[in-house]
Coordinates of C-alpha atoms and ligand atoms in Angstrom, one line a residue:
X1 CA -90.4 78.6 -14.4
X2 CA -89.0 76.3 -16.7
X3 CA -90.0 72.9 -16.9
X4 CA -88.1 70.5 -17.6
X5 CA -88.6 67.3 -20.4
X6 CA -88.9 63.5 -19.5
X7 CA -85.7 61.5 -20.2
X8 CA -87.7 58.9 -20.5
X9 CA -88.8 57.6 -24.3
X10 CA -91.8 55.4 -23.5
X11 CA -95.1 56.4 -21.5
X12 CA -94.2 60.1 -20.5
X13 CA -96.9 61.7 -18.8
X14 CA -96.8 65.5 -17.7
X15 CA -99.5 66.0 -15.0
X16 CA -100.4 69.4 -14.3
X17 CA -98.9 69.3 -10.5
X18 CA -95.7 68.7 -12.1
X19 CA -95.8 71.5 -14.2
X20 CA -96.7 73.5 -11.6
X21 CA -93.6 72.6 -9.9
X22 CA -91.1 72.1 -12.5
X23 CA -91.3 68.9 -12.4
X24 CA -91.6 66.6 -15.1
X25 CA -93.0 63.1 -14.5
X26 CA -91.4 60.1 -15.7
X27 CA -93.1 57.0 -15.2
X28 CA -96.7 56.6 -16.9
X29 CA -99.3 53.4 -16.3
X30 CA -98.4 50.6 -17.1
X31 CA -95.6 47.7 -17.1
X32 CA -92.9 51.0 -17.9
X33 CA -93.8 52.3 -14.8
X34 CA -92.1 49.1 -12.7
X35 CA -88.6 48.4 -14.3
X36 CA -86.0 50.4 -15.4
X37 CA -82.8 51.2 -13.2
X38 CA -85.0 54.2 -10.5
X39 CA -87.0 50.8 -9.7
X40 CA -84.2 48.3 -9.1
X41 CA -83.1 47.8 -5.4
X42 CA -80.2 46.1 -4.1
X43 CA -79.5 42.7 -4.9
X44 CA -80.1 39.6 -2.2
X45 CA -76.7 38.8 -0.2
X46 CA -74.8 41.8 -2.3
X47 CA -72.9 43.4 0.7
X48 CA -74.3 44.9 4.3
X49 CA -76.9 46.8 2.9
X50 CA -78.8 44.3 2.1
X51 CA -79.2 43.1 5.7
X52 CA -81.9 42.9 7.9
X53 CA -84.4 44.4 5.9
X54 CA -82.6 45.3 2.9
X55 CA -82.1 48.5 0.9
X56 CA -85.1 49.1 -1.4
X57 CA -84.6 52.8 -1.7
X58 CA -87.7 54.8 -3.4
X59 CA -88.6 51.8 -5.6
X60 CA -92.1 51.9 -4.5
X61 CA -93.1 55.6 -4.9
X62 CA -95.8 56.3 -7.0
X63 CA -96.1 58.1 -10.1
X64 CA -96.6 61.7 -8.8
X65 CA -92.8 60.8 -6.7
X66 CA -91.3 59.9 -9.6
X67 CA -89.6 63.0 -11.1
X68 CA -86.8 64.0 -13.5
X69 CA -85.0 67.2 -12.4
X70 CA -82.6 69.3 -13.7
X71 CA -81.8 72.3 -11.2
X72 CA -81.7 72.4 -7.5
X73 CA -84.7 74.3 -7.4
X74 CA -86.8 71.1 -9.0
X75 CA -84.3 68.8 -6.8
X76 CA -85.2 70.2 -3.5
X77 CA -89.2 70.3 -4.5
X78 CA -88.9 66.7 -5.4
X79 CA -87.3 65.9 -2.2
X80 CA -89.9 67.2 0.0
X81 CA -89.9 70.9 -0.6
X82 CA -87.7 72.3 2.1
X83 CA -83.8 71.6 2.2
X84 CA -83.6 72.1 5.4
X85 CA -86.3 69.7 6.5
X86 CA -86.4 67.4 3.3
X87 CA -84.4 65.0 5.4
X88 CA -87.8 63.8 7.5
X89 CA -89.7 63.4 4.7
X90 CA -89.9 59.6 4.4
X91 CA -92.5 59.6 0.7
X92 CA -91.1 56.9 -1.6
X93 CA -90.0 58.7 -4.4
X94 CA -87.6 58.0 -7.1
X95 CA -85.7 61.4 -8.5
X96 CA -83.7 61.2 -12.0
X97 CA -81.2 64.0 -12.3
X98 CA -80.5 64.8 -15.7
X99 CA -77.6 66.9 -17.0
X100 CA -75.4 68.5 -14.7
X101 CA -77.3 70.7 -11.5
X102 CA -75.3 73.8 -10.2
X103 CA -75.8 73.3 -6.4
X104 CA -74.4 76.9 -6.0
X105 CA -77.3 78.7 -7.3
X106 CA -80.6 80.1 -6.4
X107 CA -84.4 79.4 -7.0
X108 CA -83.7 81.0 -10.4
X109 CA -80.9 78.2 -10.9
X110 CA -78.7 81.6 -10.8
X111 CA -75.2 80.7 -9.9
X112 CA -73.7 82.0 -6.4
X113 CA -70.5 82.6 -5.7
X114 CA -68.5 82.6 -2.6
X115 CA -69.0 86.2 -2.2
X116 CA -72.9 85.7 -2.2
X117 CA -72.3 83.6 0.8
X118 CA -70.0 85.9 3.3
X119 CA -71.7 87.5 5.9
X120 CA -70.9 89.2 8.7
X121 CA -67.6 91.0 7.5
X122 CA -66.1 87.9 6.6
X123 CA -62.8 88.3 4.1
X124 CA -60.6 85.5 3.4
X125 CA -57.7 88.3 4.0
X126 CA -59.6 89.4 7.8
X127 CA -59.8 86.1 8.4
X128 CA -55.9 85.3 7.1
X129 CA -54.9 88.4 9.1
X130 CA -56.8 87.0 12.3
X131 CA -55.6 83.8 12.8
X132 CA -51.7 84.6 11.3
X133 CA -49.4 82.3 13.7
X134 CA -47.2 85.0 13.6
X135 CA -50.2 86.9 15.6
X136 CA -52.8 84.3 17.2
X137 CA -50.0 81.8 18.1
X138 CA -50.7 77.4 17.3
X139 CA -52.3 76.8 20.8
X140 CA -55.7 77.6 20.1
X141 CA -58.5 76.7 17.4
X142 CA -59.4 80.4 16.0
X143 CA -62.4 82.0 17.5
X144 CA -63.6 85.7 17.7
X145 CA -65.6 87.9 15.3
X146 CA -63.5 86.5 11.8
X147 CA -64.4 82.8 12.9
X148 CA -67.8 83.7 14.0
X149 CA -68.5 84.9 10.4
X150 CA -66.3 82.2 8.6
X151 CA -68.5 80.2 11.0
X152 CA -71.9 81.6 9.9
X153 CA -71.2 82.2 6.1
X154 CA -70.5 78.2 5.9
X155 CA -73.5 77.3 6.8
X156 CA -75.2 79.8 4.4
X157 CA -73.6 77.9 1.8
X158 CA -74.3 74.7 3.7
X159 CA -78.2 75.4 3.1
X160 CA -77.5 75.3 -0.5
X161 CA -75.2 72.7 -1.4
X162 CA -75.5 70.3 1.3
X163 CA -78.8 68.4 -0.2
X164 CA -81.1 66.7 2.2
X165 CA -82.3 62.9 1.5
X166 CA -85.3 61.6 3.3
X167 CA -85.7 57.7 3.7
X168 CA -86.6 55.5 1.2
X169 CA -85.2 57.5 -1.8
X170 CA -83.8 56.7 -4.5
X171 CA -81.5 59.1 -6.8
X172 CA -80.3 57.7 -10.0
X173 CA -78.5 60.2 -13.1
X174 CA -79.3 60.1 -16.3
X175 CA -77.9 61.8 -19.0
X176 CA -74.6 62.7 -17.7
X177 CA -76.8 63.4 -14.2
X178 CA -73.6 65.0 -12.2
X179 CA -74.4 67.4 -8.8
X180 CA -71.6 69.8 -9.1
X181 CA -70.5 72.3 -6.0
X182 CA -71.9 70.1 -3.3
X183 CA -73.3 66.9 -2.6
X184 CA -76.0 64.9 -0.5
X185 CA -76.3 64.5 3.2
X186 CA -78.2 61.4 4.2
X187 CA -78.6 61.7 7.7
X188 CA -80.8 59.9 10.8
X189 CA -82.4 58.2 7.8
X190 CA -82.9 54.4 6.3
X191 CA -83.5 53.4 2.9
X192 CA -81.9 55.3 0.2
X193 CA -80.2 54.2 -3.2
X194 CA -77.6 56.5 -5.1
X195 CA -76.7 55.2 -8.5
X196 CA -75.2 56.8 -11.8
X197 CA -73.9 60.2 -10.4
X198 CA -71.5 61.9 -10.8
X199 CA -70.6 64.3 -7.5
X200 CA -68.5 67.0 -8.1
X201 CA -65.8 69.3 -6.4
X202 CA -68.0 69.8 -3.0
X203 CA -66.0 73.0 -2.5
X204 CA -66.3 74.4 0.5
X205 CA -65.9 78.9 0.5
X206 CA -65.1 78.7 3.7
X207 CA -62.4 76.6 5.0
X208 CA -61.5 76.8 9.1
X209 CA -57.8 77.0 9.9
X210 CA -56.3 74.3 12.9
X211 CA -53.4 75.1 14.1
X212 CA -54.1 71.9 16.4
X213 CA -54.2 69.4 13.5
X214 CA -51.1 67.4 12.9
X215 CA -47.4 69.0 13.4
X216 CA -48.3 72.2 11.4
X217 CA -51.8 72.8 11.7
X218 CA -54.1 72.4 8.8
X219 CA -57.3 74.0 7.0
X220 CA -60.1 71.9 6.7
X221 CA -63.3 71.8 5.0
X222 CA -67.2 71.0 5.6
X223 CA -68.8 68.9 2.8
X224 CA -68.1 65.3 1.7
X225 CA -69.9 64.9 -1.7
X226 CA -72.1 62.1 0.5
X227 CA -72.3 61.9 3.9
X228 CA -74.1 59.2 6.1
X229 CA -74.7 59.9 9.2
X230 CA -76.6 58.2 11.0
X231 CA -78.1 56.4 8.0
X232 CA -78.9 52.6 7.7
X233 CA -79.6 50.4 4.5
X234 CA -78.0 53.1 1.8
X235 CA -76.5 51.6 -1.2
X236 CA -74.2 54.2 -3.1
X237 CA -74.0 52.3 -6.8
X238 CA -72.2 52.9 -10.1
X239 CA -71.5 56.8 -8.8
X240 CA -68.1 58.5 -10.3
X241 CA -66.5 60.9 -7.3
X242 CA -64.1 63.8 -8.4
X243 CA -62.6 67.2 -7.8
X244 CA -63.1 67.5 -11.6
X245 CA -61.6 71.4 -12.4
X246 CA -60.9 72.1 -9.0
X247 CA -57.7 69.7 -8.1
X248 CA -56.2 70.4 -4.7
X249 CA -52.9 71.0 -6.7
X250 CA -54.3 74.1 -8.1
X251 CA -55.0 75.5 -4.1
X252 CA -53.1 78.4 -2.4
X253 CA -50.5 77.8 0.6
X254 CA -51.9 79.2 3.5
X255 CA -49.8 79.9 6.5
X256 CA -47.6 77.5 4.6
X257 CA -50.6 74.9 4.3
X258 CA -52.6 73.8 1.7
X259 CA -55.5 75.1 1.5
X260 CA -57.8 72.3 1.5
X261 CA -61.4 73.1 -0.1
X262 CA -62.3 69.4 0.2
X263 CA -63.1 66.8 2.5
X264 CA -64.9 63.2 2.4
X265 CA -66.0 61.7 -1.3
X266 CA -68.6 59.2 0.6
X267 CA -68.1 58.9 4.5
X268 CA -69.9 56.9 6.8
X269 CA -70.2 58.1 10.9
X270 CA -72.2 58.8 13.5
X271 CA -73.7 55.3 14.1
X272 CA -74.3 54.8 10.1
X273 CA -74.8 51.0 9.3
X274 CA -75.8 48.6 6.7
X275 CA -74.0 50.4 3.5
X276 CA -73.3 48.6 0.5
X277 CA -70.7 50.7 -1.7
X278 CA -70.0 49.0 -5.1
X279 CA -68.7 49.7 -8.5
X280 CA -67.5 53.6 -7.6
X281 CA -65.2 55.6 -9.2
X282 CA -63.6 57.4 -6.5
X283 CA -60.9 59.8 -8.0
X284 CA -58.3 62.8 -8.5
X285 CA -59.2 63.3 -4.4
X286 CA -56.8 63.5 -1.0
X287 CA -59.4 62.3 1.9
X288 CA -62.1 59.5 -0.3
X289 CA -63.9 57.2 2.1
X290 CA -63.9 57.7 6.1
X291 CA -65.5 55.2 8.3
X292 CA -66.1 56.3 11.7
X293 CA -64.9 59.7 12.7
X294 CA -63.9 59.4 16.2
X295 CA -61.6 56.8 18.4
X296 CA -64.3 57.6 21.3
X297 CA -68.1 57.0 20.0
X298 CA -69.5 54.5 21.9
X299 CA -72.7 55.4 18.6
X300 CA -70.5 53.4 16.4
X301 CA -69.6 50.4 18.3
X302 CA -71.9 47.1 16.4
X303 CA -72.5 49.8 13.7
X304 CA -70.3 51.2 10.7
X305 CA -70.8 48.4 8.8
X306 CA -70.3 48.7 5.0
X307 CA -69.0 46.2 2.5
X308 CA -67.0 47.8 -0.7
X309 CA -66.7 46.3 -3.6
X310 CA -66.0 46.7 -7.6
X311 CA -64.8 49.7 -6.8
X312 CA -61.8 52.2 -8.6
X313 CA -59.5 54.1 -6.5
X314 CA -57.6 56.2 -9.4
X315 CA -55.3 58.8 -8.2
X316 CA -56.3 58.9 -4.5
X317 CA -54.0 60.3 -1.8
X318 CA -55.4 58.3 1.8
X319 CA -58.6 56.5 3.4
X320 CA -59.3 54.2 0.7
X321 CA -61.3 53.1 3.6
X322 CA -59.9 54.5 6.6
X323 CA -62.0 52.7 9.6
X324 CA -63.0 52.5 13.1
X325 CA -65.2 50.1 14.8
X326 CA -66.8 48.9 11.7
X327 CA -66.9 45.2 10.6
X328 CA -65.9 46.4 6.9
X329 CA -65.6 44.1 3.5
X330 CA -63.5 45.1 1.3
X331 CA -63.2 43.1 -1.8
X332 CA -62.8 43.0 -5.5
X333 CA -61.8 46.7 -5.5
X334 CA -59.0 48.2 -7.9
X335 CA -56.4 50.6 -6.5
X336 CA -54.5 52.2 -8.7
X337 CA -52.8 55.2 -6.6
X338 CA -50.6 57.6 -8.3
X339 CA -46.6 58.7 -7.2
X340 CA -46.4 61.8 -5.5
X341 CA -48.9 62.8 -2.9
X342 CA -49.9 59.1 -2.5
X343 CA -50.2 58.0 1.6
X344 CA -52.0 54.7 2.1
X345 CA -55.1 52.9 1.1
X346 CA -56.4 50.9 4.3
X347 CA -56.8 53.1 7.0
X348 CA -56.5 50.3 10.3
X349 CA -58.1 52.6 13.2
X350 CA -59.3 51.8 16.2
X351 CA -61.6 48.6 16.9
X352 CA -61.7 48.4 13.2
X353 CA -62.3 44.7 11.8
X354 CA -61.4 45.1 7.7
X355 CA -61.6 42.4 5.9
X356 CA -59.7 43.1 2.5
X357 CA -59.8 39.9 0.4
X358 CA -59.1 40.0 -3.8
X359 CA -58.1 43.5 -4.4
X360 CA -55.9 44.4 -6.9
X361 CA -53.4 47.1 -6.9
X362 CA -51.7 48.5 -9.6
X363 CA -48.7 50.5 -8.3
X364 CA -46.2 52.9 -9.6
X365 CA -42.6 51.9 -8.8
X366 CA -41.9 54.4 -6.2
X367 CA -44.9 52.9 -3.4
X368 CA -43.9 50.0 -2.1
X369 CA -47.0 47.9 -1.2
X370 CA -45.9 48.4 2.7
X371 CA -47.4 52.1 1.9
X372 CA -51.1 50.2 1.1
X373 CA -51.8 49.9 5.0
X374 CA -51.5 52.6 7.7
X375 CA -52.2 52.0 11.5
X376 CA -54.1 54.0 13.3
X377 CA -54.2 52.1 16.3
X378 CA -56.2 49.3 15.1
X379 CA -54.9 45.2 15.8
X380 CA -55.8 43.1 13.2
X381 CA -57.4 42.9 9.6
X382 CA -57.8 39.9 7.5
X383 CA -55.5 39.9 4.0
X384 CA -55.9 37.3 1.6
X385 CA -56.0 36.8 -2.0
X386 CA -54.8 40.4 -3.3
X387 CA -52.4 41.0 -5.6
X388 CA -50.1 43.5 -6.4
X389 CA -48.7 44.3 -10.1
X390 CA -50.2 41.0 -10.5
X391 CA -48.1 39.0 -7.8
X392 CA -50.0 37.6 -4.9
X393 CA -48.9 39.7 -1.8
X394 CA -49.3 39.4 1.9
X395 CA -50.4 43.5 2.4
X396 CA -49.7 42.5 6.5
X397 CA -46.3 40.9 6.1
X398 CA -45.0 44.0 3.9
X399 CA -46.2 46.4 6.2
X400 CA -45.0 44.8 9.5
X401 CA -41.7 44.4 7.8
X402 CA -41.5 48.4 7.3
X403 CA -43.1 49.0 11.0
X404 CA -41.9 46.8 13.4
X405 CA -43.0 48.8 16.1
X406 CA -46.1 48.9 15.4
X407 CA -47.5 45.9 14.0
X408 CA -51.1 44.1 12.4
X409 CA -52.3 40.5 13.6
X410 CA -53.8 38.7 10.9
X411 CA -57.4 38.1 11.2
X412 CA -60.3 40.3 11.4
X413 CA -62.3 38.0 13.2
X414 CA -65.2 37.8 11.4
X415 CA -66.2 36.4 7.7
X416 CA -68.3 38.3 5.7
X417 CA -70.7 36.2 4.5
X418 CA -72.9 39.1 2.1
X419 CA -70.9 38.7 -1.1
X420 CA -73.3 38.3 -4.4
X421 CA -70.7 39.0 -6.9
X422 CA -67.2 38.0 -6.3
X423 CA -64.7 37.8 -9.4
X424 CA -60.9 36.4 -9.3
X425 CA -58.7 39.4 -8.5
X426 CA -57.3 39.0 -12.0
X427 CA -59.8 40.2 -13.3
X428 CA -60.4 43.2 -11.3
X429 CA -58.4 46.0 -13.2
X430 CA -60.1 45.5 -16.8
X431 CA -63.4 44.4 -14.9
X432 CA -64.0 47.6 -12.5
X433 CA -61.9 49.7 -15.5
X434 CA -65.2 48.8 -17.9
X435 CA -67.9 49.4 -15.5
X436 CA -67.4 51.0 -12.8
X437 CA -69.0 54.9 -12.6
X438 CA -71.3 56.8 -13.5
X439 CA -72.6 56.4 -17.4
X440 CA -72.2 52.8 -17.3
X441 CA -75.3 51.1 -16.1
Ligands
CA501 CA1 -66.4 64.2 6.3
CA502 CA1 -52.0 62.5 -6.8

């Protein structure tokens, strides 16, 4: 087993328990052992997350939870032990993850490969051959023995890249920290900081063909690179999102689809609430933030609500949030979407209440700023303040002009009131361009 060094300078203490586990412990005795950026917790007023009882993440764990790790292995041991029930275990700790960690690999920090994962017969050409229009027709979602095993090798690979967070956690990189392969599921859970990351082409091996989604069907894919579910009082902080190597542009055409080994960068369903989402890099990615994943979910109705701000949209396609039901902040953010696959940035869904207020777009000549909103079947947002190219633009005006039939009221009706850093929406671009993402705190 190799163990790996403190990252931090000052006070390192190895304990014997950590090297038994391959852990190495970072905070000593002492004054050290209180500051630094694995102590801090969200700010007073900065956003919904710091609500109610605000988001204080693992900033009190003790010495023997604070941990630096560099491979899932030490990961998983430093949330709890168990992937698969890391999620319950509520210990304060505070985990540093230094240098990049290969979430496709084994104990032995091995890397797997797609093949390791298939089970059951399962071949991307079976399962091509199965579900053929041409053969199983567009009525029906596939099922039978090629689905069953697409079915079963996912969630082999689910075990290994979808990482478990407990409550009150907090997760910080250092050192170029980046999880690549995967990401972190945060689910039924309260009290958990992200910061400094860098989250990495969640590929899924296994993508499911619809035949039922949209006009022509569509393949999608399991893993956002972090998923709340269910989770209250997370605060996702200074993180950079990406496909990285593995653009969707570089994907087969499958039954004349792309074949799409992506899905969310950082969604928020199932009844999550109280998420403050600031200073991001969310980029070079089609589906980036979801809010609320159904029109019927009577879980999310009073919940989903998540304030973004200071955060960079480069090179998105859609969702940059898409909501429903949520009373969601958006503010201070910088868009800067790219011409070609581009398809909207403010997602208006159903009993959605967005508040967008001093963003800043930067937009190529060919997207009009009509393209920045995209109803589905929502009424109302409130616009104000935001600028496009630099001109002050009403987002609701242009887009009603270009959709007559189906049109926004203004007015969100609500006011956010959980704002601790607001800047002019001048200086967004060069603002959230210098410090937003990981490697920047
Ligand atoms: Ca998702
Ligand atoms: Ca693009």
């Amino acid at each position: 087993m190799r163990v790996s060094r403190s990252i931090r300078p000052a006070g390192t203490l190895l304990t014997a328990t950590a090297l038994c586990l391959g852990l190495a412990v970072v905070s000593a005795p002492g004054a050290a052992a209180t500051t630094g950026t694995g102590h801090a917790v969200l700010g007073a007023k900065d956003g919904w997350g710091s609500a109610t009882t605000g988001t204080t993440g693992g900033s009190r764990a003790d010495a023997a939870h604070t941990v630096t790790v560099r491979t899932r292995a030490q990961l998983v041991a430093a949330l709890g032990g168990t992937n698969s029930t890391n999620g319950s275990n509520a210990t304060p700790k505070i985990i540093y993850v230094a240098g990049t960690i290969d979430l496709n690999s084994d104990d032995s920090a091995r890397h797997l490969s797609c093949e390791d994962y298939s089970t059951d017969g399962y071949t991307l050409a079976a399962y091509l051959a199965a579900y053929d229009p041409a053969v199983w027709g567009t009525a029906a979602v596939p099922s039978g023995a090629q689905e069953d095993a697409r079915d079963a090798s996912q969630k082999i690979q689910a075990d290994k890249v979808q990482i478990n967070v407990g409550s009150n956690t907090t997760i910080v990189g250092v050192h170029g920290g980046r999880l690549l392969g995967g990401g972190l599921m945060v689910k039924n859970v309260d009290n958990v900081i992200i910061r400094n990351l860098t989250v990495e082409d969640a590929a899924d091996c296994f993508p499911q063909w619809d035949p039922t989604d949209g006009a022509t069907g569509n393949w999608n894919s399991e893993y956002d690179a972090v998923a709340l579910y269910n989770a209250t009082h997370v605060w996702v902080d200074h993180n950079t999102f990406t496909d990285g190597a593995n653009q969707d542009s570089a994907q087969p055409l499958y039954y004349d689809r792309p074949y799409q080994v992506h899905d969310g960068q950082l969604d928020i369903t199932k009844g999550a609430d109280l998420v403050t989402a600031s200073w991001n890099v969310f980029k070079d990615h089609d589906k980036t933030n979801l809010v609320g994943s159904s029109n019927n979910s009577p879980v999310d109705s009073g919940h989903l609500r998540v304030t973004f701000h200071h955060n960079f949209w480069q090179n998105t396609v859609q969702r940059s949030p898409r909501v429903r039901y949520g009373q969601v902040d958006v503010y201070n953010n910088y868009y800067a979407p790219e011409s070609g696959d581009f398809e909207y940035a403010l997602g208006v869904g159903k009993f959605s209440q967005i508040v967008a207020e001093a963003n800043y777009f930067r937009l190529p000549s060919d997207i009009a700023a009509a393209k920045l909103i995209y109803n589905w079947g929502g009424t109302a947002l409130t616009d104000s303040g935001n600028l496009v190219n630099g001109r002050a633009t009403d987002l609701i005006g242009a887009f009603n002009a270009a959709n007559p039939t189906t049109p926004l009221a203004a007015g969100a009706g609500w006011t956010p009131t959980l704002r601790a850093q607001v800047s002019p929406a001048r200086a967004v671009p060069w603002l959230v361009s210098a410090l937003a993402g990981a490697g920047r705190l």
